[in-house]
mmCIF file of C-alpha atoms in Angstrom:
data_model
loop_
_atom_site.group_PDB
_atom_site.id
_atom_site.type_symbol
_atom_site.label_atom_id
_atom_site.label_comp_id
_atom_site.label_asym_id
_atom_site.label_seq_id
_atom_site.Cartn_x
_atom_site.Cartn_y
_atom_site.Cartn_z
ATOM 1 C CA GLY A 421 8.127 4.512 9.683
ATOM 2 C CA THR A 422 6.272 5.747 12.642
ATOM 3 C CA HIS A 423 3.536 7.357 10.377
ATOM 4 C CA VAL A 424 2.948 4.205 8.644
ATOM 5 C CA ALA A 425 2.678 2.117 11.808
ATOM 6 C CA GLY A 426 0.171 4.558 13.616
ATOM 7 C CA ILE A 427 -2.094 4.098 10.505
ATOM 8 C CA ALA A 428 -2.345 0.586 10.805
ATOM 9 C CA ALA A 429 -2.199 0.266 14.639
ATOM 10 C CA ALA A 430 -2.004 3.198 16.554
ATOM 11 C CA GLN A 431 -3.591 2.385 20.278
ATOM 12 C CA GLY A 432 -7.307 3.733 20.340
ATOM 13 C CA ASN A 433 -9.528 4.455 23.031
ATOM 14 C CA ASN A 434 -7.006 6.126 25.568
ATOM 15 C CA ASN A 435 -7.706 9.875 24.312
ATOM 16 C CA LEU A 436 -4.479 10.880 22.878
ATOM 17 C CA GLY A 437 -4.039 11.531 19.445
ATOM 18 C CA ILE A 438 -5.520 8.858 16.784
ATOM 19 C CA SER A 439 -6.629 5.680 16.563
ATOM 20 C CA GLY A 440 -5.013 3.225 13.755
ATOM 21 C CA VAL A 441 -7.186 0.760 11.812
ATOM 22 C CA ALA A 442 -6.612 -1.972 13.965
ATOM 23 C CA TRP A 443 -5.808 -0.103 17.249
ATOM 24 C CA ASP A 444 -5.343 -3.423 19.282
ATOM 25 C CA ALA A 445 -2.886 -4.935 16.963
ATOM 26 C CA GLN A 446 0.782 -5.776 17.926
ATOM 27 C CA LEU A 447 3.410 -4.304 15.997
ATOM 28 C CA MET A 448 6.908 -5.772 15.038
ATOM 29 C CA THR A 449 8.865 -3.158 13.422
ATOM 30 C CA LEU A 450 11.754 -3.881 11.306
ATOM 31 C CA ASP A 451 14.376 -1.520 9.771
ATOM 32 C CA ILE A 452 15.462 -2.175 6.358
ATOM 33 C CA ASN A 453 17.456 1.390 6.058
ATOM 34 C CA ASN A 454 19.376 1.222 9.220
ATOM 35 C CA GLY A 455 18.258 4.626 10.206
ATOM 36 C CA ASN A 456 18.616 6.965 7.376
ATOM 37 C CA ASP A 457 20.678 4.920 5.142
ATOM 38 C CA TYR A 458 21.348 1.132 3.855
ATOM 39 C CA GLY A 459 24.007 0.879 6.586
ATOM 40 C CA PRO A 460 27.691 -0.049 6.418
ATOM 41 C CA LEU A 461 29.235 -0.637 2.677
ATOM 42 C CA GLU A 462 29.108 -4.082 3.495
ATOM 43 C CA GLU A 463 25.222 -4.063 3.661
ATOM 44 C CA GLN A 464 24.999 -1.827 0.554
ATOM 45 C CA ASN A 465 27.281 -4.490 -1.354
ATOM 46 C CA ARG A 466 24.716 -7.088 -0.452
ATOM 47 C CA GLY A 467 22.116 -5.158 -1.816
ATOM 48 C CA LEU A 468 18.715 -4.081 -0.296
ATOM 49 C CA TYR A 469 16.504 -6.336 -2.216
ATOM 50 C CA THR A 470 18.940 -8.984 -2.514
ATOM 51 C CA HIS A 471 19.890 -9.702 1.033
ATOM 52 C CA ILE A 472 18.205 -6.985 3.444
ATOM 53 C CA VAL A 473 14.487 -7.131 2.239
ATOM 54 C CA PRO A 474 14.429 -11.026 1.857
ATOM 55 C CA GLU A 475 15.910 -11.483 5.404
ATOM 56 C CA ALA A 476 13.481 -9.068 6.709
ATOM 57 C CA ILE A 477 10.328 -11.154 5.209
ATOM 58 C CA ARG A 478 11.807 -14.436 6.497
ATOM 59 C CA TYR A 479 12.183 -12.964 10.055
ATOM 60 C CA ALA A 480 8.822 -11.225 10.407
ATOM 61 C CA VAL A 481 7.138 -14.617 9.181
ATOM 62 C CA ASP A 482 9.545 -16.791 11.374
ATOM 63 C CA ASN A 483 8.823 -14.658 14.347
ATOM 64 C CA GLY A 484 4.672 -14.932 13.949
ATOM 65 C CA ALA A 485 3.757 -12.101 11.873
ATOM 66 C CA ASP A 486 0.281 -12.690 10.473
ATOM 67 C CA ILE A 487 0.360 -9.599 8.094
ATOM 68 C CA ILE A 488 3.567 -7.686 6.616
ATOM 69 C CA ASN A 489 3.607 -4.176 5.288
ATOM 70 C CA MET A 490 6.048 -2.823 3.145
ATOM 71 C CA SER A 491 5.687 0.949 2.504
ATOM 72 C CA PHE A 492 9.055 1.155 0.096
ATOM 73 C CA GLY A 493 9.857 0.251 -3.277
ATOM 74 C CA GLU A 494 11.689 1.063 -6.563
ATOM 75 C CA ARG A 495 10.827 1.166 -10.223
ATOM 76 C CA THR A 496 12.494 -0.553 -12.826
ATOM 77 C CA LYS A 497 12.492 0.153 -16.820
ATOM 78 C CA LEU A 498 11.363 -3.530 -17.353
ATOM 79 C CA SER A 499 8.211 -5.321 -18.129
ATOM 80 C CA SER A 500 7.035 -7.959 -15.799
ATOM 81 C CA ASP A 501 8.200 -10.550 -18.080
ATOM 82 C CA GLN A 502 11.274 -9.132 -18.437
ATOM 83 C CA TYR A 503 11.855 -8.737 -14.753
ATOM 84 C CA TRP A 504 10.869 -12.284 -13.789
ATOM 85 C CA ALA A 505 13.079 -13.410 -16.415
ATOM 86 C CA GLN A 506 16.085 -11.836 -14.058
ATOM 87 C CA SER A 507 14.476 -11.870 -10.961
ATOM 88 C CA ASN A 508 16.259 -12.155 -7.750
ATOM 89 C CA SER A 509 15.567 -15.603 -6.323
ATOM 90 C CA THR A 510 16.515 -14.480 -2.588
ATOM 91 C CA LEU A 511 13.447 -12.032 -2.857
ATOM 92 C CA VAL A 512 11.130 -14.349 -4.743
ATOM 93 C CA GLU A 513 11.958 -17.056 -2.344
ATOM 94 C CA ALA A 514 11.220 -14.921 1.044
ATOM 95 C CA LEU A 515 7.928 -13.934 -0.814
ATOM 96 C CA GLN A 516 7.026 -17.855 -1.586
ATOM 97 C CA HIS A 517 8.179 -18.533 2.135
ATOM 98 C CA ALA A 518 5.443 -15.791 3.433
ATOM 99 C CA TYR A 519 2.827 -17.304 1.310
ATOM 100 C CA ASP A 520 3.942 -21.111 2.104
ATOM 101 C CA LYS A 521 3.426 -19.994 5.786
ATOM 102 C CA ASP A 522 -0.020 -18.072 5.456
ATOM 103 C CA VAL A 523 1.133 -14.456 5.711
ATOM 104 C CA PHE A 524 -0.863 -11.659 4.085
ATOM 105 C CA ILE A 525 1.141 -8.892 2.819
ATOM 106 C CA THR A 526 0.652 -5.417 1.588
ATOM 107 C CA ILE A 527 2.747 -3.222 -0.629
ATOM 108 C CA ALA A 528 2.715 0.454 -1.431
ATOM 109 C CA ALA A 529 2.325 0.825 -5.312
ATOM 110 C CA GLY A 530 4.424 3.995 -5.640
ATOM 111 C CA ASN A 531 4.102 7.973 -5.996
ATOM 112 C CA GLU A 532 5.315 8.450 -9.453
ATOM 113 C CA GLY A 533 2.325 9.340 -11.009
ATOM 114 C CA GLU A 534 2.627 13.114 -11.245
ATOM 115 C CA GLN A 535 3.893 14.636 -14.636
ATOM 116 C CA TYR A 536 7.209 15.576 -12.961
ATOM 117 C CA TRP A 537 8.646 11.952 -12.847
ATOM 118 C CA ASN A 538 7.410 11.302 -16.694
ATOM 119 C CA ARG A 539 9.619 14.108 -17.425
ATOM 120 C CA ASN A 540 12.563 13.308 -15.162
ATOM 121 C CA SER A 541 12.663 9.617 -15.391
ATOM 122 C CA TRP A 542 11.092 8.204 -17.942
ATOM 123 C CA ASP A 543 7.373 8.211 -19.830
ATOM 124 C CA GLY A 544 5.013 6.156 -18.166
ATOM 125 C CA ILE A 545 7.135 5.342 -15.299
ATOM 126 C CA ALA A 546 4.026 5.042 -12.990
ATOM 127 C CA ASP A 547 2.318 2.370 -14.889
ATOM 128 C CA LEU A 548 2.839 -0.619 -13.359
ATOM 129 C CA ASP A 549 1.190 -2.489 -16.310
ATOM 130 C CA GLN A 550 4.212 -1.612 -18.469
ATOM 131 C CA TYR A 551 7.004 -1.351 -16.008
ATOM 132 C CA PHE A 552 8.076 -3.446 -12.865
ATOM 133 C CA ASP A 553 7.884 -2.217 -9.239
ATOM 134 C CA VAL A 554 9.900 -3.933 -6.664
ATOM 135 C CA PRO A 555 8.422 -5.395 -4.764
ATOM 136 C CA ALA A 556 5.139 -4.178 -5.583
ATOM 137 C CA SER A 557 4.400 -5.732 -8.752
ATOM 138 C CA PHE A 558 4.704 -9.307 -7.273
ATOM 139 C CA SER A 559 0.732 -9.221 -6.337
ATOM 140 C CA GLU A 560 0.430 -10.254 -9.785
ATOM 141 C CA SER A 561 2.153 -13.688 -8.955
ATOM 142 C CA PHE A 562 1.263 -14.345 -5.376
ATOM 143 C CA GLY A 563 -2.084 -14.560 -4.116
ATOM 144 C CA ASN A 564 -1.170 -13.117 -0.486
ATOM 145 C CA ILE A 565 0.137 -10.103 -1.676
ATOM 146 C CA ALA A 566 -1.944 -6.871 -2.238
ATOM 147 C CA SER A 567 -0.336 -3.779 -3.758
ATOM 148 C CA VAL A 568 -2.235 -0.534 -2.959
ATOM 149 C CA ALA A 569 -2.774 2.877 -5.143
ATOM 150 C CA SER A 570 -3.831 5.819 -3.168
ATOM 151 C CA THR A 571 -6.878 7.683 -3.406
ATOM 152 C CA ASN A 572 -7.662 11.458 -2.276
ATOM 153 C CA ALA A 573 -10.545 13.124 -0.534
ATOM 154 C CA GLN A 574 -12.485 13.272 -3.425
ATOM 155 C CA ASN A 575 -12.351 9.348 -4.091
ATOM 156 C CA LEU A 576 -10.258 9.999 -7.218
ATOM 157 C CA ARG A 577 -6.732 8.552 -7.914
ATOM 158 C CA ALA A 578 -4.250 10.551 -5.871
ATOM 159 C CA SER A 579 -2.238 13.122 -8.120
ATOM 160 C CA TYR A 580 1.000 11.245 -7.326
ATOM 161 C CA SER A 581 -0.552 7.294 -7.248
ATOM 162 C CA ASN A 582 0.969 4.883 -9.486
ATOM 163 C CA PHE A 583 -1.646 3.044 -11.357
ATOM 164 C CA GLY A 584 -2.424 -0.046 -13.380
ATOM 165 C CA GLN A 585 -4.811 -2.807 -13.976
ATOM 166 C CA SER A 586 -2.085 -4.934 -12.052
ATOM 167 C CA ILE A 587 -2.833 -2.732 -8.781
ATOM 168 C CA SER A 588 -5.102 -4.939 -6.471
ATOM 169 C CA ILE A 589 -7.057 -2.036 -4.292
ATOM 170 C CA ALA A 590 -6.895 1.501 -3.601
ATOM 171 C CA ALA A 591 -7.445 3.132 -0.128
ATOM 172 C CA PRO A 592 -7.073 6.765 1.165
ATOM 173 C CA GLY A 593 -3.385 7.927 1.031
ATOM 174 C CA GLY A 594 -4.037 12.024 1.108
ATOM 175 C CA ASP A 595 -3.431 14.503 -1.441
ATOM 176 C CA SER A 596 -3.291 17.761 -0.015
ATOM 177 C CA SER A 597 -1.597 19.515 -3.090
ATOM 178 C CA ASN A 598 -4.856 18.513 -5.694
ATOM 179 C CA VAL A 599 -7.819 19.493 -3.848
ATOM 180 C CA ILE A 600 -10.706 21.712 -6.015
ATOM 181 C CA ILE A 601 -11.349 24.945 -3.985
ATOM 182 C CA GLY A 602 -13.605 26.376 -6.413
ATOM 183 C CA TYR A 603 -14.207 26.765 -10.173
ATOM 184 C CA GLU A 604 -12.966 29.677 -12.246
ATOM 185 C CA ASN A 605 -16.065 32.089 -13.602
ATOM 186 C CA ASN A 606 -16.116 31.054 -17.127
ATOM 187 C CA ASP A 607 -18.091 28.739 -19.308
ATOM 188 C CA PHE A 608 -16.030 25.722 -18.838
ATOM 189 C CA ASN A 609 -16.004 26.004 -14.923
ATOM 190 C CA LYS A 610 -12.468 25.239 -14.897
ATOM 191 C CA PRO A 611 -11.654 23.868 -11.174
ATOM 192 C CA VAL A 612 -9.400 25.713 -9.247
ATOM 193 C CA TYR A 613 -6.897 23.615 -7.317
ATOM 194 C CA GLY A 614 -5.432 24.284 -3.697
ATOM 195 C CA THR A 615 -3.546 23.124 -0.954
ATOM 196 C CA ASN A 616 -5.327 21.741 2.180
ATOM 197 C CA GLN A 617 -2.983 19.683 4.830
ATOM 198 C CA LYS A 618 -6.048 18.080 6.014
ATOM 199 C CA THR A 619 -6.674 15.904 3.299
ATOM 200 C CA ASP A 620 -3.649 14.338 3.913
ATOM 201 C CA ILE A 621 -3.347 11.615 6.499
ATOM 202 C CA LEU A 622 -2.782 12.258 9.966
ATOM 203 C CA SER A 623 -0.758 9.844 12.134
ATOM 204 C CA THR A 624 1.622 9.524 14.526
ATOM 205 C CA VAL A 625 5.360 10.619 14.238
ATOM 206 C CA PRO A 626 8.641 10.705 16.342
ATOM 207 C CA THR A 627 8.303 12.197 19.464
ATOM 208 C CA SER A 628 8.604 16.010 19.312
ATOM 209 C CA THR A 629 8.757 16.205 15.439
ATOM 210 C CA GLY A 630 5.259 16.926 14.944
ATOM 211 C CA SER A 631 3.745 20.019 13.568
ATOM 212 C CA VAL A 632 0.211 19.518 14.596
ATOM 213 C CA ALA A 633 1.240 18.200 17.758
ATOM 214 C CA ASP A 634 4.161 16.751 19.408
ATOM 215 C CA ASP A 635 3.823 13.319 18.245
ATOM 216 C CA TYR A 636 1.358 13.726 15.131
ATOM 217 C CA ASP A 637 1.520 15.162 11.911
ATOM 218 C CA TYR A 638 -0.095 14.946 8.431
ATOM 219 C CA SER A 639 1.683 12.891 5.547
ATOM 220 C CA ALA A 640 0.554 11.297 2.112
ATOM 221 C CA GLY A 641 1.568 8.675 -0.252
ATOM 222 C CA THR A 642 0.773 5.047 -1.287
ATOM 223 C CA SER A 643 2.974 4.504 1.834
ATOM 224 C CA GLN A 644 -0.068 5.708 3.935
ATOM 225 C CA ALA A 645 -2.361 3.951 2.073
ATOM 226 C CA ALA A 646 -0.823 0.409 2.130
ATOM 227 C CA PRO A 647 -0.906 0.535 5.999
ATOM 228 C CA LEU A 648 -4.586 1.001 5.780
ATOM 229 C CA VAL A 649 -5.269 -1.885 3.941
ATOM 230 C CA ALA A 650 -2.854 -3.956 6.266
ATOM 231 C CA GLY A 651 -4.948 -2.601 9.440
ATOM 232 C CA MET A 652 -8.155 -4.007 7.642
ATOM 233 C CA ALA A 653 -6.424 -7.306 6.939
ATOM 234 C CA ALA A 654 -5.538 -7.522 10.918
ATOM 235 C CA LEU A 655 -9.146 -6.975 11.715
ATOM 236 C CA ILE A 656 -10.442 -9.385 9.099
ATOM 237 C CA ARG A 657 -8.051 -12.147 10.176
ATOM 238 C CA ALA A 658 -9.314 -11.217 13.931
ATOM 239 C CA GLN A 659 -12.774 -12.128 12.781
ATOM 240 C CA ASP A 660 -11.852 -15.919 12.446
ATOM 241 C CA ALA A 661 -8.799 -17.845 12.705
ATOM 242 C CA GLU A 662 -9.416 -20.187 9.870
ATOM 243 C CA ILE A 663 -9.134 -17.173 7.011
ATOM 244 C CA THR A 664 -6.082 -17.782 5.031
ATOM 245 C CA ALA A 665 -3.804 -14.894 3.572
ATOM 246 C CA THR A 666 -5.430 -15.235 0.145
ATOM 247 C CA GLU A 667 -8.776 -15.340 1.359
ATOM 248 C CA THR A 668 -8.092 -12.032 3.408
ATOM 249 C CA LEU A 669 -7.299 -10.658 -0.178
ATOM 250 C CA ALA A 670 -10.273 -11.992 -1.590
ATOM 251 C CA ILE A 671 -12.727 -10.694 1.203
ATOM 252 C CA LEU A 672 -10.859 -7.240 0.710
ATOM 253 C CA ARG A 673 -11.754 -7.024 -2.825
ATOM 254 C CA ALA A 674 -14.886 -8.752 -2.487
ATOM 255 C CA GLY A 675 -16.135 -5.981 0.176
ATOM 256 C CA ALA A 676 -14.702 -3.237 -2.144
ATOM 257 C CA GLN A 677 -16.629 -0.618 -3.794
ATOM 258 C CA HIS A 678 -16.361 -0.617 -7.567
ATOM 259 C CA ASN A 679 -15.317 3.017 -8.176
ATOM 260 C CA PRO A 680 -16.006 3.814 -11.757
ATOM 261 C CA ARG A 681 -13.424 6.991 -11.385
ATOM 262 C CA LEU A 682 -10.667 4.197 -10.696
ATOM 263 C CA ILE A 683 -11.298 1.690 -13.293
ATOM 264 C CA PRO A 684 -8.686 3.032 -15.343
ATOM 265 C CA TYR A 685 -6.314 2.963 -12.533
ATOM 266 C CA VAL A 686 -6.906 0.190 -10.303
ATOM 267 C CA ASN A 687 -8.176 -3.434 -11.099
ATOM 268 C CA LEU A 688 -12.052 -3.513 -11.496
ATOM 269 C CA GLY A 689 -11.719 0.235 -9.656
ATOM 270 C CA TYR A 690 -11.340 -1.558 -6.310
ATOM 271 C CA GLN A 691 -11.756 1.102 -3.515
ATOM 272 C CA ALA A 692 -11.181 -0.557 0.000
ATOM 273 C CA ASN A 693 -14.397 -0.651 2.298
ATOM 274 C CA LEU A 694 -13.822 -1.808 5.772
ATOM 275 C CA TYR A 695 -17.513 -2.406 6.595
ATOM 276 C CA ASN A 696 -18.237 -4.270 3.917
ATOM 277 C CA SER A 697 -15.295 -6.526 4.094
ATOM 278 C CA LEU A 698 -15.830 -6.934 7.695
ATOM 279 C CA LEU A 699 -19.303 -8.013 6.988
ATOM 280 C CA LEU A 700 -17.831 -10.704 4.973
ATOM 281 C CA ALA A 701 -15.298 -11.981 7.540
ATOM 282 C CA GLN A 702 -17.934 -12.145 10.455
ATOM 283 C CA SER A 703 -19.960 -14.434 8.507
ATOM 284 C CA TRP A 704 -17.274 -16.574 6.684
ATOM 285 C CA GLU A 705 -17.981 -19.887 5.993
ATOM 286 C CA GLY A 706 -15.017 -20.536 3.813
ATOM 287 C CA PRO A 707 -14.551 -19.494 0.087
ATOM 288 C CA ASP A 708 -18.232 -20.305 -1.082
ATOM 289 C CA THR A 709 -19.200 -17.382 1.288
ATOM 290 C CA LEU A 710 -17.984 -15.099 -1.523
ATOM 291 C CA THR A 711 -20.495 -16.893 -4.037
ATOM 292 C CA ARG A 712 -23.218 -15.802 -2.152
ATOM 293 C CA ILE A 713 -22.686 -11.776 -2.331
#
């Protein structure tokens, strides 16, 4: 949580550590895990997605949050239609509440993209067009929600990132285990992969737990990509109070680069571009603004 928060909004311009994307934003941190677990037995019986997460969403919405980031989730072996047919109403109602109150939401798409998960869970677990991720797959149903995949330092899909045309946008999430460090000397120029921690994302960590410095460390995941987009959304909405949550998503996608190498994995290959999106936000005159680009 500390690492995620720093990516979105670590204080900037103070000669310390890193700067978050929206480095003058206010943070509201809500712990859905009660520290390291799901809390007392009573809370476990109530269920994480039936009560705890919906309560957190409603609390954030009702206490002034403009943007919610959720760097968590779980996969279920159901299609979107199957899941909706038996979806928990409390979670859906909480997401509808956020939509009705004009709150923008970013959600990590998940990290089951490596072969390990296909072998140890089920085939195609990372394909969110085929299976359902709670809560990321709700981006298909709510225009204020962005599901976020992860890219690496070479602007490719991160090796672990979930994928699918249902995913809204991609952003840097790090991928130290999949860096091309050279090529084999043969006719095929086969790449040689290595590890490089500095291709992960550097951010804040709890005091005295970091390996880079006491309060800073590297990490990677769609959990790191989602708060980057949340920080972008904060900057977009700060440009004009009239920009709605659904318009924020439209601006993020309209300003995104179309990366052809992401097209099989992310809707239209959308790769987040803060500069382009802020230009759109700064000249915002309503939805018609997007028809002029």
